């Protein structure tokens, strides 16, 4: 941490919520509560920081999270910087980094439980880490964000409880033989107070975007790919080209991604003749996102129709869009229907630019 991916914010906010919650905890001499002294430790792997994060000195401030828990960085073999020159080794670099982190997680857990430094529970998003933790304690909880594979089902069968971010994921686990009573479905969420704190008028917020103050802005926030899958940006660009022909005063503003992403979509912009009306802001800190979203007139979530997006997705951006109190146009997917209705969003057919 930090990372440009949304899971970094979700993890930091989860830890902050755990640390602030009144969670009963049996620890030696009696009951304690997380809000009154139980320590929350976030364990993360060592990673070389990319250029955009080298100047970040306070991870808590970057994510807008109070320092109510500690972050422990374990060693890991991070060779990802080399893949910039040798992209063919990307998968090997991931395997080495992930494998070395698992090893040091095992060492950390073994020493911690031997010294009785950990007396409560382990909460993880990784099924392999859950299986490691089960060697030392039964109090292991698994949070699932992807379509369950064999490792996930095995871990879910043995941990004390499972949290899924969609009902679709819960159904998949139940079909895999996991008792429904063991699974809690809890979608992602948002810090609504951060959005309520943005009180400046849209015109004031738009000055940073260098677009006409009276323009109609269509906004998108977030990464432009997930698991190397497109998130609907080509369809969004095509749809915007259609809108531009009818409403010449509209602009499309994309918050997220990097310069390489902007270059990747440049041919689409040239093809549709809208290069001057599409603005790529690039990556911004999570604490800056509320001001951007509240400066837009309408927000788009153009997710494509794939198994991951249909079943496993509980996107932070949807909750951020709701907190921004702006109209949103979203793909008509089962995962989004779990949290939205026609009263809260406009739905379109996934992958259909004309519908969008």
Coordinates of C-alpha atoms in Angstrom, one line a residue:
X1 CA 0.0 0.0 0.0
X2 CA -0.9 2.4 -1.4
X3 CA -2.1 1.0 -4.7
X4 CA -4.0 2.4 -7.6
X5 CA -6.5 -0.4 -7.3
X6 CA -9.8 -0.1 -5.5
X7 CA -9.2 -3.0 -3.2
X8 CA -6.6 -0.9 -1.4
X9 CA -9.2 1.6 -0.3
X10 CA -11.7 -1.2 0.6
X11 CA -9.1 -2.9 2.8
X12 CA -8.1 0.3 4.6
X13 CA -11.7 1.3 5.2
X14 CA -12.6 -2.3 6.4
X15 CA -9.7 -2.2 8.9
X16 CA -10.8 1.3 10.1
X17 CA -14.3 0.0 10.6
X18 CA -13.1 -3.0 12.5
X19 CA -10.9 -0.9 14.7
X20 CA -13.8 1.5 15.5
X21 CA -16.4 -1.2 16.1
X22 CA -17.4 -2.6 19.5
X23 CA -16.5 -6.2 18.7
X24 CA -16.6 -8.6 21.7
X25 CA -13.2 -10.3 22.0
X26 CA -12.1 -13.0 24.4
X27 CA -8.5 -12.2 25.3
X28 CA -7.0 -14.0 28.3
X29 CA -8.4 -12.3 31.4
X30 CA -11.8 -11.2 30.0
X31 CA -13.9 -9.5 27.4
X32 CA -12.6 -6.5 25.5
X33 CA -13.9 -4.5 22.6
X34 CA -12.1 -3.4 19.5
X35 CA -13.0 0.2 20.2
X36 CA -11.5 -0.1 23.7
X37 CA -8.1 -1.6 23.0
X38 CA -8.2 -4.7 20.8
X39 CA -5.5 -4.2 18.2
X40 CA -6.2 -4.5 14.5
X41 CA -3.1 -5.4 12.4
X42 CA -3.2 -5.1 8.6
X43 CA -0.6 -7.5 7.1
X44 CA 0.6 -6.5 3.6
X45 CA 3.4 -7.7 1.3
X46 CA 6.4 -5.5 0.5
X47 CA 6.2 -4.0 -2.9
X48 CA 8.4 -1.5 -4.7
X49 CA 6.4 1.7 -5.1
X50 CA 5.6 2.9 -8.5
X51 CA 6.5 6.5 -9.5
X52 CA 3.0 7.8 -8.6
X53 CA 3.3 6.6 -5.0
X54 CA 6.9 7.3 -4.1
X55 CA 6.1 10.6 -2.4
X56 CA 3.2 9.2 -0.3
X57 CA 4.5 9.3 3.3
X58 CA 1.2 8.8 5.1
X59 CA -0.9 5.9 3.8
X60 CA -3.7 6.7 6.3
X61 CA -4.0 10.3 5.0
X62 CA -3.9 9.1 1.4
X63 CA -7.0 6.9 2.0
X64 CA -8.7 9.3 4.4
X65 CA -8.6 6.7 7.2
X66 CA -7.9 7.4 10.9
X67 CA -4.9 5.8 12.4
X68 CA -6.7 3.3 14.6
X69 CA -4.8 0.2 13.4
X70 CA -1.3 -0.7 12.5
X71 CA 0.1 -1.8 9.1
X72 CA 2.7 -4.6 9.1
X73 CA 4.7 -5.1 5.9
X74 CA 6.1 -8.6 5.4
X75 CA 9.0 -9.4 3.1
X76 CA 8.2 -10.6 -0.4
X77 CA 10.2 -11.0 -3.6
X78 CA 8.9 -8.2 -5.8
X79 CA 10.3 -8.4 -9.3
X80 CA 7.5 -6.5 -11.0
X81 CA 9.7 -3.5 -11.8
X82 CA 11.7 -5.8 -14.2
X83 CA 8.5 -6.7 -16.1
X84 CA 8.5 -3.2 -17.5
X85 CA 11.5 -4.3 -19.6
X86 CA 10.6 -8.0 -19.8
X87 CA 6.8 -8.2 -19.9
X88 CA 7.0 -11.9 -20.8
X89 CA 8.0 -12.6 -17.2
X90 CA 4.9 -11.0 -15.7
X91 CA 3.3 -14.2 -14.5
X92 CA 6.6 -15.5 -13.1
X93 CA 7.1 -12.3 -11.2
X94 CA 3.6 -12.6 -9.7
X95 CA 4.2 -16.2 -8.7
X96 CA 7.4 -15.4 -7.0
X97 CA 6.0 -12.4 -5.2
X98 CA 2.8 -14.2 -4.1
X99 CA 4.6 -17.4 -3.1
X100 CA 7.2 -15.5 -1.0
X101 CA 4.5 -13.5 0.7
X102 CA 2.6 -16.7 1.6
X103 CA 5.8 -18.1 3.1
X104 CA 6.4 -15.1 5.3
X105 CA 2.7 -15.1 6.2
X106 CA 3.2 -18.6 7.5
X107 CA 6.3 -17.6 9.5
X108 CA 4.4 -14.6 10.9
X109 CA 1.4 -16.7 12.0
X110 CA 3.6 -19.4 13.4
X111 CA 5.7 -17.0 15.5
X112 CA 2.7 -14.9 16.6
X113 CA 0.7 -17.9 17.8
X114 CA 3.7 -19.5 19.4
X115 CA 4.3 -16.3 21.4
X116 CA 0.6 -15.9 21.9
X117 CA 0.8 -12.5 20.3
X118 CA -2.4 -13.2 18.4
X119 CA -5.3 -14.4 20.5
X120 CA -8.3 -13.5 18.4
X121 CA -9.0 -14.1 14.7
X122 CA -7.7 -13.8 11.2
X123 CA -9.8 -12.1 8.5
X124 CA -8.5 -12.4 4.9
X125 CA -9.5 -12.0 1.3
X126 CA -7.2 -14.8 0.2
X127 CA -8.2 -18.5 0.4
X128 CA -4.6 -19.7 0.6
X129 CA -3.9 -17.4 3.5
X130 CA -7.0 -18.7 5.1
X131 CA -5.8 -22.2 4.8
X132 CA -2.4 -21.2 6.3
X133 CA -4.2 -19.5 9.3
X134 CA -6.3 -22.6 9.9
X135 CA -3.2 -24.4 11.0
X136 CA -3.0 -22.2 14.0
X137 CA -6.6 -21.2 14.8
X138 CA -10.2 -22.0 14.0
X139 CA -11.2 -18.3 14.1
X140 CA -10.6 -17.6 10.5
X141 CA -13.0 -15.6 8.3
X142 CA -12.8 -15.4 4.5
X143 CA -14.0 -12.4 2.4
X144 CA -14.8 -13.4 -1.2
X145 CA -14.7 -11.0 -4.2
X146 CA -14.3 -13.5 -7.1
X147 CA -16.2 -16.4 -8.5
X148 CA -15.2 -19.3 -6.2
X149 CA -12.6 -21.8 -7.4
X150 CA -11.7 -25.1 -5.8
X151 CA -9.3 -23.4 -3.3
X152 CA -12.0 -21.0 -2.3
X153 CA -14.6 -23.7 -1.7
X154 CA -12.2 -25.8 0.3
X155 CA -11.2 -22.8 2.5
X156 CA -14.9 -21.7 2.9
X157 CA -15.7 -25.2 4.1
X158 CA -13.2 -25.1 6.9
X159 CA -13.2 -21.4 8.0
X160 CA -15.5 -20.1 10.7
X161 CA -17.4 -17.8 8.4
X162 CA -17.5 -16.4 4.9
X163 CA -18.4 -12.9 3.8
X164 CA -19.4 -12.5 0.1
X165 CA -19.9 -9.1 -1.5
X166 CA -22.8 -10.3 -3.7
X167 CA -25.7 -12.7 -3.4
X168 CA -24.5 -14.3 -6.6
X169 CA -21.2 -15.3 -4.9
X170 CA -23.2 -16.7 -1.9
X171 CA -25.3 -18.8 -4.3
X172 CA -22.2 -20.1 -6.0
X173 CA -20.7 -21.2 -2.7
X174 CA -24.0 -22.9 -1.6
X175 CA -24.1 -24.7 -4.9
X176 CA -20.5 -25.8 -4.0
X177 CA -21.7 -27.4 -0.8
X178 CA -21.2 -24.6 1.7
X179 CA -24.0 -24.1 4.3
X180 CA -25.9 -20.9 3.6
X181 CA -26.0 -20.1 7.4
X182 CA -22.2 -19.8 7.3
X183 CA -22.2 -17.0 4.7
X184 CA -22.9 -13.4 5.2
X185 CA -23.5 -11.2 2.2
X186 CA -22.3 -7.7 2.7
X187 CA -21.8 -5.5 -0.3
X188 CA -19.1 -2.8 -0.5
X189 CA -19.9 0.6 0.9
X190 CA -18.7 4.2 1.0
X191 CA -17.8 6.9 3.5
X192 CA -20.8 9.2 3.0
X193 CA -19.3 11.8 5.4
X194 CA -16.5 12.5 2.9
X195 CA -19.1 13.4 0.2
X196 CA -21.2 15.5 2.6
X197 CA -18.1 17.5 3.4
X198 CA -17.9 18.7 -0.2
X199 CA -20.1 21.7 -0.2
X200 CA -18.6 23.9 -3.0
X201 CA -20.8 24.5 -6.0
X202 CA -20.1 22.4 -9.1
X203 CA -18.7 25.5 -11.0
X204 CA -16.1 25.9 -8.4
X205 CA -15.2 22.2 -8.5
X206 CA -14.9 22.3 -12.3
X207 CA -12.1 24.8 -12.4
X208 CA -9.6 22.1 -11.9
X209 CA -10.8 20.2 -14.9
X210 CA -10.1 23.0 -17.4
X211 CA -13.4 22.6 -19.2
X212 CA -16.1 25.3 -19.8
X213 CA -17.9 25.9 -16.5
X214 CA -21.3 25.7 -18.3
X215 CA -20.5 22.4 -20.1
X216 CA -22.5 19.3 -19.4
X217 CA -20.1 16.7 -17.9
X218 CA -20.5 13.0 -18.2
X219 CA -18.1 11.4 -15.6
X220 CA -16.5 8.0 -15.0
X221 CA -14.3 7.2 -12.0
X222 CA -12.2 4.1 -11.4
X223 CA -9.7 1.8 -13.1
X224 CA -10.2 1.1 -16.8
X225 CA -9.5 -2.6 -16.5
X226 CA -10.1 -5.3 -13.9
X227 CA -8.2 -8.6 -14.1
X228 CA -7.1 -7.4 -17.6
X229 CA -10.8 -7.2 -18.6
X230 CA -12.2 -4.1 -20.1
X231 CA -14.7 -2.2 -17.9
X232 CA -16.7 -0.8 -20.8
X233 CA -14.7 2.2 -21.7
X234 CA -14.7 1.6 -25.5
X235 CA -18.6 1.4 -25.3
X236 CA -18.6 4.6 -23.2
X237 CA -16.6 6.4 -25.7
X238 CA -18.8 5.2 -28.6
X239 CA -21.9 6.2 -26.7
X240 CA -20.4 9.6 -26.0
X241 CA -19.7 10.1 -29.7
X242 CA -23.4 9.5 -30.3
X243 CA -24.4 12.0 -27.6
X244 CA -22.0 14.6 -28.9
X245 CA -23.7 14.7 -32.2
X246 CA -27.0 15.7 -30.5
X247 CA -25.6 17.7 -27.5
X248 CA -22.5 19.6 -28.6
X249 CA -22.0 21.1 -25.2
X250 CA -21.2 17.8 -23.5
X251 CA -17.8 16.6 -22.3
X252 CA -16.6 13.1 -21.1
X253 CA -14.3 13.2 -18.1
X254 CA -12.5 9.9 -17.1
X255 CA -10.9 9.9 -13.7
X256 CA -8.5 7.0 -13.2
X257 CA -6.0 5.0 -15.2
X258 CA -2.7 6.5 -16.4
X259 CA -1.1 8.0 -19.5
X260 CA -0.8 4.6 -21.1
X261 CA -4.5 4.0 -20.7
X262 CA -5.2 7.4 -22.4
X263 CA -3.0 6.4 -25.3
X264 CA -4.7 3.1 -25.7
X265 CA -8.1 4.7 -26.2
X266 CA -6.7 7.6 -28.4
X267 CA -7.5 5.7 -31.7
X268 CA -11.2 5.5 -30.7
X269 CA -11.3 9.2 -30.0
X270 CA -9.8 10.0 -33.3
X271 CA -12.1 7.6 -35.1
X272 CA -15.2 9.4 -33.7
X273 CA -13.7 12.9 -33.9
X274 CA -14.1 13.6 -30.2
X275 CA -10.5 13.9 -29.0
X276 CA -11.0 17.5 -27.9
X277 CA -14.1 16.6 -25.8
X278 CA -12.7 13.7 -23.8
X279 CA -10.6 14.5 -20.8
X280 CA -8.5 11.8 -19.1
X281 CA -7.7 13.1 -15.6
X282 CA -5.5 10.1 -14.7
X283 CA -5.1 8.6 -11.2
X284 CA -6.1 10.8 -8.2
X285 CA -6.0 10.1 -4.5
X286 CA -9.1 8.6 -3.0
X287 CA -9.7 11.6 -0.9
X288 CA -10.0 13.7 -4.0
X289 CA -12.6 11.6 -5.7
X290 CA -15.7 13.1 -4.0
X291 CA -15.0 16.6 -5.4
X292 CA -14.6 15.2 -8.9
X293 CA -17.8 13.2 -8.8
X294 CA -19.8 16.1 -7.4
X295 CA -18.6 18.3 -10.3
X296 CA -20.3 16.0 -12.9
X297 CA -23.8 16.1 -14.2
X298 CA -24.2 12.4 -14.8
X299 CA -22.1 9.4 -13.9
X300 CA -21.6 6.3 -16.0
X301 CA -20.8 2.6 -15.0
X302 CA -20.5 0.9 -18.4
X303 CA -19.5 -2.6 -17.2
X304 CA -19.6 -5.4 -19.8
X305 CA -21.5 -8.6 -19.5
X306 CA -19.0 -11.2 -18.3
X307 CA -19.2 -13.8 -15.5
X308 CA -17.2 -11.7 -13.1
X309 CA -19.2 -8.5 -13.6
X310 CA -22.5 -10.4 -13.5
X311 CA -21.9 -12.4 -10.4
X312 CA -18.9 -11.2 -8.3
X313 CA -18.8 -7.4 -8.7
X314 CA -19.7 -5.0 -5.9
X315 CA -18.0 -1.9 -7.2
X316 CA -17.0 0.8 -4.9
X317 CA -17.7 3.4 -7.6
X318 CA -21.5 2.6 -7.5
X319 CA -21.6 3.5 -3.8
X320 CA -19.5 6.6 -4.5
X321 CA -21.8 7.6 -7.2
X322 CA -24.8 7.3 -4.9
X323 CA -23.0 9.3 -2.2
X324 CA -22.3 12.0 -4.8
X325 CA -26.1 12.4 -5.4
X326 CA -25.8 12.5 -9.2
X327 CA -27.8 10.6 -11.8
X328 CA -26.1 7.5 -12.9
X329 CA -26.3 5.3 -16.0
X330 CA -25.3 1.7 -15.2
X331 CA -25.1 -1.7 -17.0
X332 CA -28.1 -3.9 -16.4
X333 CA -26.3 -6.7 -14.5
X334 CA -27.6 -9.0 -11.7
X335 CA -24.8 -7.8 -9.4
X336 CA -25.9 -4.2 -9.8
X337 CA -29.6 -5.1 -9.5
X338 CA -28.8 -6.3 -6.0
X339 CA -28.1 -2.8 -4.9
X340 CA -29.9 -0.5 -7.4
X341 CA -33.3 -0.2 -8.9
X342 CA -35.1 2.1 -11.4
X343 CA -35.6 4.5 -8.6
X344 CA -31.9 5.0 -8.1
X345 CA -30.3 4.5 -11.6
X346 CA -30.9 4.3 -15.3
X347 CA -30.1 0.9 -16.7
X348 CA -28.8 0.1 -20.2
X349 CA -28.0 -3.1 -22.1
X350 CA -24.4 -4.1 -21.4
X351 CA -22.1 -3.8 -24.4
X352 CA -24.7 -1.8 -26.4
X353 CA -23.4 1.8 -27.0
X354 CA -26.7 2.9 -28.5
X355 CA -28.6 1.7 -25.4
X356 CA -26.0 3.5 -23.2

